[in-house]
Tab-separated table of C-alpha atoms and ligand atoms in Angstrom:
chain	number	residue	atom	x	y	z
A	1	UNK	CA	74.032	3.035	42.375
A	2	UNK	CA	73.762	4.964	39.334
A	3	UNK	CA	70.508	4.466	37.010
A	4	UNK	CA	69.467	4.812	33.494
A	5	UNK	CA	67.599	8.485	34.517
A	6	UNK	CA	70.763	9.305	36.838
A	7	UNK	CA	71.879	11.928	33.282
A	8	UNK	CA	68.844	12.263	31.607
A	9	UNK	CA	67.072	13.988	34.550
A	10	UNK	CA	69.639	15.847	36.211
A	11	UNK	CA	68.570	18.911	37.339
A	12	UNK	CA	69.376	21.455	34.301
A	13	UNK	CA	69.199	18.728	31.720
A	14	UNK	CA	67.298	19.089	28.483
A	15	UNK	CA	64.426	16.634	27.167
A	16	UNK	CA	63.453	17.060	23.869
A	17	UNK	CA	60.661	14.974	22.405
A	18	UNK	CA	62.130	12.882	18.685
A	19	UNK	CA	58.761	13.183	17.135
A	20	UNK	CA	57.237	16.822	18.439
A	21	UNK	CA	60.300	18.296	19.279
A	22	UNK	CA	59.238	19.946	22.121
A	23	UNK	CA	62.235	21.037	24.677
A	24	UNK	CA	61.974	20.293	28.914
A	25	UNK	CA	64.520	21.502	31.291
A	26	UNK	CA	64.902	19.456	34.152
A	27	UNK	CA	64.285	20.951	37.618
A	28	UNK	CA	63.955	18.739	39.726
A	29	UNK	CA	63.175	14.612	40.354
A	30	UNK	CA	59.297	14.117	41.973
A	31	UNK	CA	59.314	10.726	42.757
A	32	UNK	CA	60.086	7.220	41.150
A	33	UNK	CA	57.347	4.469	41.362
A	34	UNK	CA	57.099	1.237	39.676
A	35	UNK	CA	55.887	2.151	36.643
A	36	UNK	CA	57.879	4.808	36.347
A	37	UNK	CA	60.012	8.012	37.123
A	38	UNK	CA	58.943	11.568	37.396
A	39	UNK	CA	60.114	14.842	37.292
A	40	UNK	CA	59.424	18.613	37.376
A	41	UNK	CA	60.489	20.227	34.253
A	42	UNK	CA	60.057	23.640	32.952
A	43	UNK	CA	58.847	24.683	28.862
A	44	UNK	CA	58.842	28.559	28.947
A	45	UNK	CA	57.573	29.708	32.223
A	46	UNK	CA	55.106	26.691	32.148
A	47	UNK	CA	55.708	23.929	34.498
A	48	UNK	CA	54.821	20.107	34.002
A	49	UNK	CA	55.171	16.912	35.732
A	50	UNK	CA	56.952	14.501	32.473
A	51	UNK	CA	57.094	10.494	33.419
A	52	UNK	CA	59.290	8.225	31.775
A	53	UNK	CA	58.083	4.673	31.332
A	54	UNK	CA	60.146	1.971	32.199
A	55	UNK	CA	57.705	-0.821	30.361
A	56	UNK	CA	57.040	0.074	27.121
A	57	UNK	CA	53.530	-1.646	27.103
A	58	UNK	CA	52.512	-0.561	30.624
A	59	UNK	CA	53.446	2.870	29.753
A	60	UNK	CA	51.861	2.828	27.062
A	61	UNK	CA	48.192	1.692	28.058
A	62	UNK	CA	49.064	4.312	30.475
A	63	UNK	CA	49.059	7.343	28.037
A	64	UNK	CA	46.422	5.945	26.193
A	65	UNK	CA	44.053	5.992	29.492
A	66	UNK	CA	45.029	9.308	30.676
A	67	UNK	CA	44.140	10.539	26.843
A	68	UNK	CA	41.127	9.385	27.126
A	69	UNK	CA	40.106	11.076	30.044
A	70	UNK	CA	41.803	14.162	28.912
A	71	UNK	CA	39.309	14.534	26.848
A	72	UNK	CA	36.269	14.046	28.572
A	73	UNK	CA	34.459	17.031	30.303
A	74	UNK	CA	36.037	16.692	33.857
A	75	UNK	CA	38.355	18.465	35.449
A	76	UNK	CA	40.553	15.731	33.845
A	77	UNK	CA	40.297	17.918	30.625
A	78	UNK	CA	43.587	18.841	29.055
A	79	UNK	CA	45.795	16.926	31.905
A	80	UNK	CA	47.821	15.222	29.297
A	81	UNK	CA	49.575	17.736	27.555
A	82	UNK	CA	52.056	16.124	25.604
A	83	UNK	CA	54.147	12.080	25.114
A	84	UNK	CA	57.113	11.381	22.721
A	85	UNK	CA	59.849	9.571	22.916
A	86	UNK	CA	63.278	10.526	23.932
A	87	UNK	CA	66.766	9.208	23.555
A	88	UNK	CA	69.137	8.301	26.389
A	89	UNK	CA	72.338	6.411	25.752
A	90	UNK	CA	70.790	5.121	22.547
A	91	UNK	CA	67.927	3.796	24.177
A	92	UNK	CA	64.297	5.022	22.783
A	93	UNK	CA	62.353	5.554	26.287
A	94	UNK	CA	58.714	6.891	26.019
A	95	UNK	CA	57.244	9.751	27.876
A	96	UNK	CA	54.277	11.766	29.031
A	97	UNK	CA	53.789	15.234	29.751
A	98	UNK	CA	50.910	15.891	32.431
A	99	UNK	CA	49.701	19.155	34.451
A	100	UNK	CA	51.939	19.436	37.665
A	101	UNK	CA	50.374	19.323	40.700
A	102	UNK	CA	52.064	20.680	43.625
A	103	UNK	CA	50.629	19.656	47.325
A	104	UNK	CA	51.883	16.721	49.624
A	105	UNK	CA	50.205	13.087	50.658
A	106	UNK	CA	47.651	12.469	52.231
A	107	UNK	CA	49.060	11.231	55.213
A	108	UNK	CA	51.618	14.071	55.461
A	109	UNK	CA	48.251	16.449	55.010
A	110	UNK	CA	46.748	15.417	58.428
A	111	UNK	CA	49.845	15.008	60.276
A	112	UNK	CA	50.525	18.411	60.004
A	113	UNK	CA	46.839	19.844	60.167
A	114	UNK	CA	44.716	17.514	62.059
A	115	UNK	CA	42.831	14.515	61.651
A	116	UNK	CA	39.646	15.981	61.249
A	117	UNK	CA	41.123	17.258	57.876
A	118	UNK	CA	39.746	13.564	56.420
A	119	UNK	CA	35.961	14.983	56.249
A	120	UNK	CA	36.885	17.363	53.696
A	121	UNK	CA	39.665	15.171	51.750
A	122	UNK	CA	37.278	12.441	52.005
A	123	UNK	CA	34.593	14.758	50.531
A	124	UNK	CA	36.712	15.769	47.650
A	125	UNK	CA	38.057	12.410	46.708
A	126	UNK	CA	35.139	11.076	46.604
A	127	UNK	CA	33.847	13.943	44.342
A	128	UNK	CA	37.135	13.258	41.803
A	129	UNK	CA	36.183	9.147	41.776
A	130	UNK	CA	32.215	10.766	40.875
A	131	UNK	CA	34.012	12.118	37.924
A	132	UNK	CA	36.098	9.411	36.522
A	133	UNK	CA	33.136	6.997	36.964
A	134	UNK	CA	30.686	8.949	34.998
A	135	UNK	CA	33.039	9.182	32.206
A	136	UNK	CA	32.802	5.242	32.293
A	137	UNK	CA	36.332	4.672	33.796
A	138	UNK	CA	37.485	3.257	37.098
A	139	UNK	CA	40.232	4.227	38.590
A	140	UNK	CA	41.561	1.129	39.777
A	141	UNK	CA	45.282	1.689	41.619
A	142	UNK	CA	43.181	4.152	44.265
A	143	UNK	CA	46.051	4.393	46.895
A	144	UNK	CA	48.037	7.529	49.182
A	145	UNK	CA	50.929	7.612	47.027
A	146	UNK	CA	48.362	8.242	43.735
A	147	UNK	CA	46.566	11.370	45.233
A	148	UNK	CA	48.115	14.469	46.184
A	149	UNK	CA	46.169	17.025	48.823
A	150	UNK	CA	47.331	20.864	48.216
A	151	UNK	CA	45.940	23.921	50.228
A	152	UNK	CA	42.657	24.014	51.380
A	153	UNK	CA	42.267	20.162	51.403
A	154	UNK	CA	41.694	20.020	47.826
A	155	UNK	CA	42.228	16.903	45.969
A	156	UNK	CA	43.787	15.807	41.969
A	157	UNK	CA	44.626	11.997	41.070
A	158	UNK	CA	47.755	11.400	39.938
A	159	UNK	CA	49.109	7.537	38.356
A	160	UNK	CA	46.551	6.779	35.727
A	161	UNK	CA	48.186	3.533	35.311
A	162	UNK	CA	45.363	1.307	36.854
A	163	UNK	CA	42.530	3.403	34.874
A	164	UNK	CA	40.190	0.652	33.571
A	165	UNK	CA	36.986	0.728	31.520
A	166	UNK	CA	33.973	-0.030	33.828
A	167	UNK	CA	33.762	-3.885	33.134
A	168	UNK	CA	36.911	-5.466	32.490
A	169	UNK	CA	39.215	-6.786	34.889
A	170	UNK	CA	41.481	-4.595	37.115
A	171	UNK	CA	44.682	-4.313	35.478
A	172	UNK	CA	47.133	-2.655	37.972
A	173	UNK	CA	46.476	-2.492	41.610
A	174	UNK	CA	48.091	-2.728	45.058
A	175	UNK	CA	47.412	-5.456	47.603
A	176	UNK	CA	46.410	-4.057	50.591
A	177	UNK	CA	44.271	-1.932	48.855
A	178	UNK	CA	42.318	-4.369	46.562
A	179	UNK	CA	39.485	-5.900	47.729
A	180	UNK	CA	40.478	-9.072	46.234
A	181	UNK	CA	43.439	-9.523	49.006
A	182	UNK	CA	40.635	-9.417	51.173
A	183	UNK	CA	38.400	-11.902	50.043
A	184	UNK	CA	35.561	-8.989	49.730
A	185	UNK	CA	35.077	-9.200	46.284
A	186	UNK	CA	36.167	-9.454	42.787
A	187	UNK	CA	38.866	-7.774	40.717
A	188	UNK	CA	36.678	-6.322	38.389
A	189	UNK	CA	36.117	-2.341	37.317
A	190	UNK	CA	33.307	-1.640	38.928
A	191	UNK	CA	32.766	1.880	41.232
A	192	UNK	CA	32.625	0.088	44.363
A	193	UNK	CA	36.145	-1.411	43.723
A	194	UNK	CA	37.517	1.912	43.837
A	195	UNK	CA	35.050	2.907	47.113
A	196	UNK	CA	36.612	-0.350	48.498
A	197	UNK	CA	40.368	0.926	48.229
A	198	UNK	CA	38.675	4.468	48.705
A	199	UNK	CA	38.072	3.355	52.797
A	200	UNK	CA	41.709	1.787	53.034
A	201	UNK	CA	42.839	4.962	52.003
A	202	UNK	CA	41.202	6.514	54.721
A	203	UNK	CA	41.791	4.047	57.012
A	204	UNK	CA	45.671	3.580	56.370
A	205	UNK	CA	46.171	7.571	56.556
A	206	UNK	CA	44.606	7.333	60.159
A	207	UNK	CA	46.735	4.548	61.135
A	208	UNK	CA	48.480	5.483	64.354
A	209	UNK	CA	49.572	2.265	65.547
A	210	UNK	CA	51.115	1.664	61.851
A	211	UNK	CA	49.270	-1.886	62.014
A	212	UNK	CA	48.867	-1.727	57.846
A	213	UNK	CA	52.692	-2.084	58.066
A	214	UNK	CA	52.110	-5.636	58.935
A	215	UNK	CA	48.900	-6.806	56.536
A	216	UNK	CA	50.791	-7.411	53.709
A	217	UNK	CA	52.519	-10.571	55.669
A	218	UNK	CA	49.227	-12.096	56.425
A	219	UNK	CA	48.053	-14.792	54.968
A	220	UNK	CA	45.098	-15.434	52.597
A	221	UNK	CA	42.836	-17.329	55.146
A	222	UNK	CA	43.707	-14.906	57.994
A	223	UNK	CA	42.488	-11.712	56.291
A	224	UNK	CA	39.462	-10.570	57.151
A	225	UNK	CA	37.352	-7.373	58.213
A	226	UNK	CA	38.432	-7.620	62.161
A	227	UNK	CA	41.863	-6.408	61.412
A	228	UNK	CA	40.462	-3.461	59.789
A	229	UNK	CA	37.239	-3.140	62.596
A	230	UNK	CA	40.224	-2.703	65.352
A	231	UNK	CA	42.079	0.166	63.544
A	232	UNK	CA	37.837	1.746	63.373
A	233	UNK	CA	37.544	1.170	67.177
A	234	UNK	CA	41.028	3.101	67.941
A	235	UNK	CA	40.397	6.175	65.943
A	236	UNK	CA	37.950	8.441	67.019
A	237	UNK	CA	37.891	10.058	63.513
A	238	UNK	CA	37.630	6.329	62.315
A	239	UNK	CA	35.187	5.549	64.120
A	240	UNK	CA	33.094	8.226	63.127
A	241	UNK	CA	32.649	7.439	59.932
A	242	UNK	CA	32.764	3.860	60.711
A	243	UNK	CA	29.261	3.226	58.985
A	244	UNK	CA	30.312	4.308	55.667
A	245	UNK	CA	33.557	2.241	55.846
A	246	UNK	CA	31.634	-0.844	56.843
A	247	UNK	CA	29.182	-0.213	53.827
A	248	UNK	CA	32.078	0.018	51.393
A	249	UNK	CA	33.999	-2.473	52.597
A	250	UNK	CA	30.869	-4.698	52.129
A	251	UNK	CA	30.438	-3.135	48.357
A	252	UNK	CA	27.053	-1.857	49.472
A	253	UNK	CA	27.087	1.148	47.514
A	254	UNK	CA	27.030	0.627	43.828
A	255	UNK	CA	27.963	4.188	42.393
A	256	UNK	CA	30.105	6.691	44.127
A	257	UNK	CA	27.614	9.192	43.924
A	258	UNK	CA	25.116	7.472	45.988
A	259	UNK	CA	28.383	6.877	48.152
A	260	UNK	CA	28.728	10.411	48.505
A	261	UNK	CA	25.992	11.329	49.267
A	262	UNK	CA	25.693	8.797	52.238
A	263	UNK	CA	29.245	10.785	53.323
A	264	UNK	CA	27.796	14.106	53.380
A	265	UNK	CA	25.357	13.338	55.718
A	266	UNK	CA	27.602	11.381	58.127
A	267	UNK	CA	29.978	14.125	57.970
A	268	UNK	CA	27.838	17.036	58.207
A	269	UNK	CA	26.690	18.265	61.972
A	270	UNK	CA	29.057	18.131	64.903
A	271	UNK	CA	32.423	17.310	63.084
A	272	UNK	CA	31.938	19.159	59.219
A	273	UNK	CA	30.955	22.820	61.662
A	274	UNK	CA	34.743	21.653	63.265
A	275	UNK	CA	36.140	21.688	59.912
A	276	UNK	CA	34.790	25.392	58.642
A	277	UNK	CA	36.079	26.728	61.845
A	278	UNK	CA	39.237	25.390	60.373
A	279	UNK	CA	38.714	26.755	56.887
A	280	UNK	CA	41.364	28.888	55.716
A	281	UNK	CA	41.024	32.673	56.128
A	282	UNK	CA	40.993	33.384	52.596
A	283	UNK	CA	38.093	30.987	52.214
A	284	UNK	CA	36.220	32.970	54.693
A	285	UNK	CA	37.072	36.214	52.607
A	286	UNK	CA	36.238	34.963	49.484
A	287	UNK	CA	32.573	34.153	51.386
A	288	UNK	CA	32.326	37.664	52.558
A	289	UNK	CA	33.198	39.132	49.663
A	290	UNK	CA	30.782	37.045	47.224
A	291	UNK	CA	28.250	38.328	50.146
A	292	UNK	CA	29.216	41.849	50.034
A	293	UNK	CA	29.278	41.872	46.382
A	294	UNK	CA	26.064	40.535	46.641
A	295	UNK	CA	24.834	42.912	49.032
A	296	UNK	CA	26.154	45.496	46.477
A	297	UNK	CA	24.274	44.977	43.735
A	298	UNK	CA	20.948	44.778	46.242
A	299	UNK	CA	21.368	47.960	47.546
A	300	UNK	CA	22.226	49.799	44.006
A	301	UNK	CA	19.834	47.941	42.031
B	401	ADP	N1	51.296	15.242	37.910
B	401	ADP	C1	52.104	15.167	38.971
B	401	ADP	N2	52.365	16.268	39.706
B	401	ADP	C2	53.185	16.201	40.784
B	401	ADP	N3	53.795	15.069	41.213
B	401	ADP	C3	53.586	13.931	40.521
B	401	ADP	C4	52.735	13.926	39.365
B	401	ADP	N4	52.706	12.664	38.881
B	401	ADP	C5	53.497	11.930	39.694
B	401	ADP	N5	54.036	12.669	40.680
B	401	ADP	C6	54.964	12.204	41.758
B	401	ADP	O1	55.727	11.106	41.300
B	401	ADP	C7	55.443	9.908	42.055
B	401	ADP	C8	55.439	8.697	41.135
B	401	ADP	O2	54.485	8.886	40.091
B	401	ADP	P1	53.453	7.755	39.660
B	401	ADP	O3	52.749	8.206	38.432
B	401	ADP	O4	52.598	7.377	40.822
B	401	ADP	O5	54.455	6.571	39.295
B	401	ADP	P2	54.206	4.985	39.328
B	401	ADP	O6	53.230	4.673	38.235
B	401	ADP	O7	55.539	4.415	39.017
B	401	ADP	O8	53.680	4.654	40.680
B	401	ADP	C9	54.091	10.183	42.692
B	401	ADP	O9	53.896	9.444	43.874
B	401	ADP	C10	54.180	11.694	42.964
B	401	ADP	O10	54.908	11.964	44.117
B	402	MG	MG1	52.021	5.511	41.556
């Protein structure tokens, strides 16, 4: 089957903005979700991720989130970097132009590496939602296929689709993930609605027995917090951090910062001394050298 992107994002093709005239090459397609299609694409030397809406109005409340916290203070700053429109087959379709970021999923993440990998994700997602919230956003569509984990375990958002202002009402989210499926509270943009979808994220990436496969069917008066308990009890990673999950799930916490907090010390000890024996060699060389560099300046002082 072809599609409407089929030309227009060959590899090799050319993109150029109608209003800033700006020129992408194609190199490759990153992924196509429902709001819309993505693709790596070169300007210069630079590299970029560019989306294509397919809803005009979706796509655009879209930009005009992800614009907004561009410019805030975060490590959001700058992400959007450009959006025009383009033509293909005489159709006008709008655009955006964000920073690329390369890594893999979540889930793919602690296949590969381990389980135990989750104390530091979790640590660093959690640390990205502290950011969005204090700029007065939530998040809202918190879910594995809108993070991506590169080296190290570090963490960036991707999909600002479901950004809301702290408030209103949700406006894009998925159903297993939304605490509203659940009957645990309301669709509204509040921190803990993210923290909510923040523990099925967890939970859902250390799903063995693929039993999140089969939520979706269930129906509204059979959903409840056992389903969810049983995947804790199986997991010994799960059921480590168990306590914070409960509290979220429960919207105990009411900012993510108190959340983390609550995460640091759950995770520090036993488990978090497991995960810097882990840490990458050049982490440990970058320690050593910041103390040798310290140690430097001591002894010449
Ligand atoms: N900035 C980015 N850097 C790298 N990959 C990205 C980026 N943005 C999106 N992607 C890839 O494209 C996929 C779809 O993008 P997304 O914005 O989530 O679309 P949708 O809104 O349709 O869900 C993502 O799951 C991811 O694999
Ligand atoms: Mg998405």
């Amino acid at each position: 089957m072809t599609t409407w992107y089929d030309e227009a994002f060959r590899p090799g093709s050319e993109i150029q903005g109608k209003w800033n005239g700006r020129v992408y090459v194609v190199e490759r397609l990153l992924g196509a979700g429902s709001n819309g299609i993505v693709a790596l694409v070169r300007r210069g030397a630079a590299r970029f991720a560019l989306k294509a809406g397919h809803e005009t109005v979706d796509h655009q409340s879209e930009i005009n989130s992800l614009h907004a916290i561009s410019l805030t203070e975060t490590s959001f700053k700058n992400f959007l970097i450009d959006a025009d429109d383009m033509t293909v087959n005489g159709k006008e379709i709008s655009f955006y132009v964000m920073r690329y970021i390369e890594g893999i999923s979540i889930s793919d993440f602690i296949h590969k590496r381990g389980q135990d990998w989750i104390y530091v994700i979790g640590s660093n997602l959690l640390r990205k939602l502290t950011e969005v919230h204090k700029s007065g956003y939530v998040f809202g569509d918190l879910k594995i296929e809108n993070m991506i984990v590169s080296k190290y375990g570090d963490v960036d958002l991707i999909d600002f689709g479901g950004v809301t202002p702290k408030g209103r009402a949700i406006k894009q989210l998925t159903e297993v993930y939304d605490r509203g499926f659940w009957n645990m509270g309301e669709r509204v943009a509040e921190e803990s609605y993210d923290l909510f979808s923040f523990a099925i994220l967890l939970l859902k990436s250390l799903d063995q027995r693929k039993r999140f496969n089969g939520f979706s069917n269930i129906l509204p008066q059979n959903r409840d917090m056992d389903q969810l308990t049983t995947i804790m009890r199986e997991n010994p990673v799960a059921s480590h951090i168990a306590p914070f999950l409960h509290k979220v799930l429960n919207s105990e916490f009411s900012t993510s910062q108190e959340a983390y907090q609550y995460w640091r010390k759950l995770v520090s000890g036993k488990k978090n001394a497991q995960s810097i024996l882990k840490m990458p060699w050049l982490k440990i060389c970058f320690a050593a050298s910041i103390f040798i560099f310290g140690a430097t300046v001591y002894i010449y002082w």
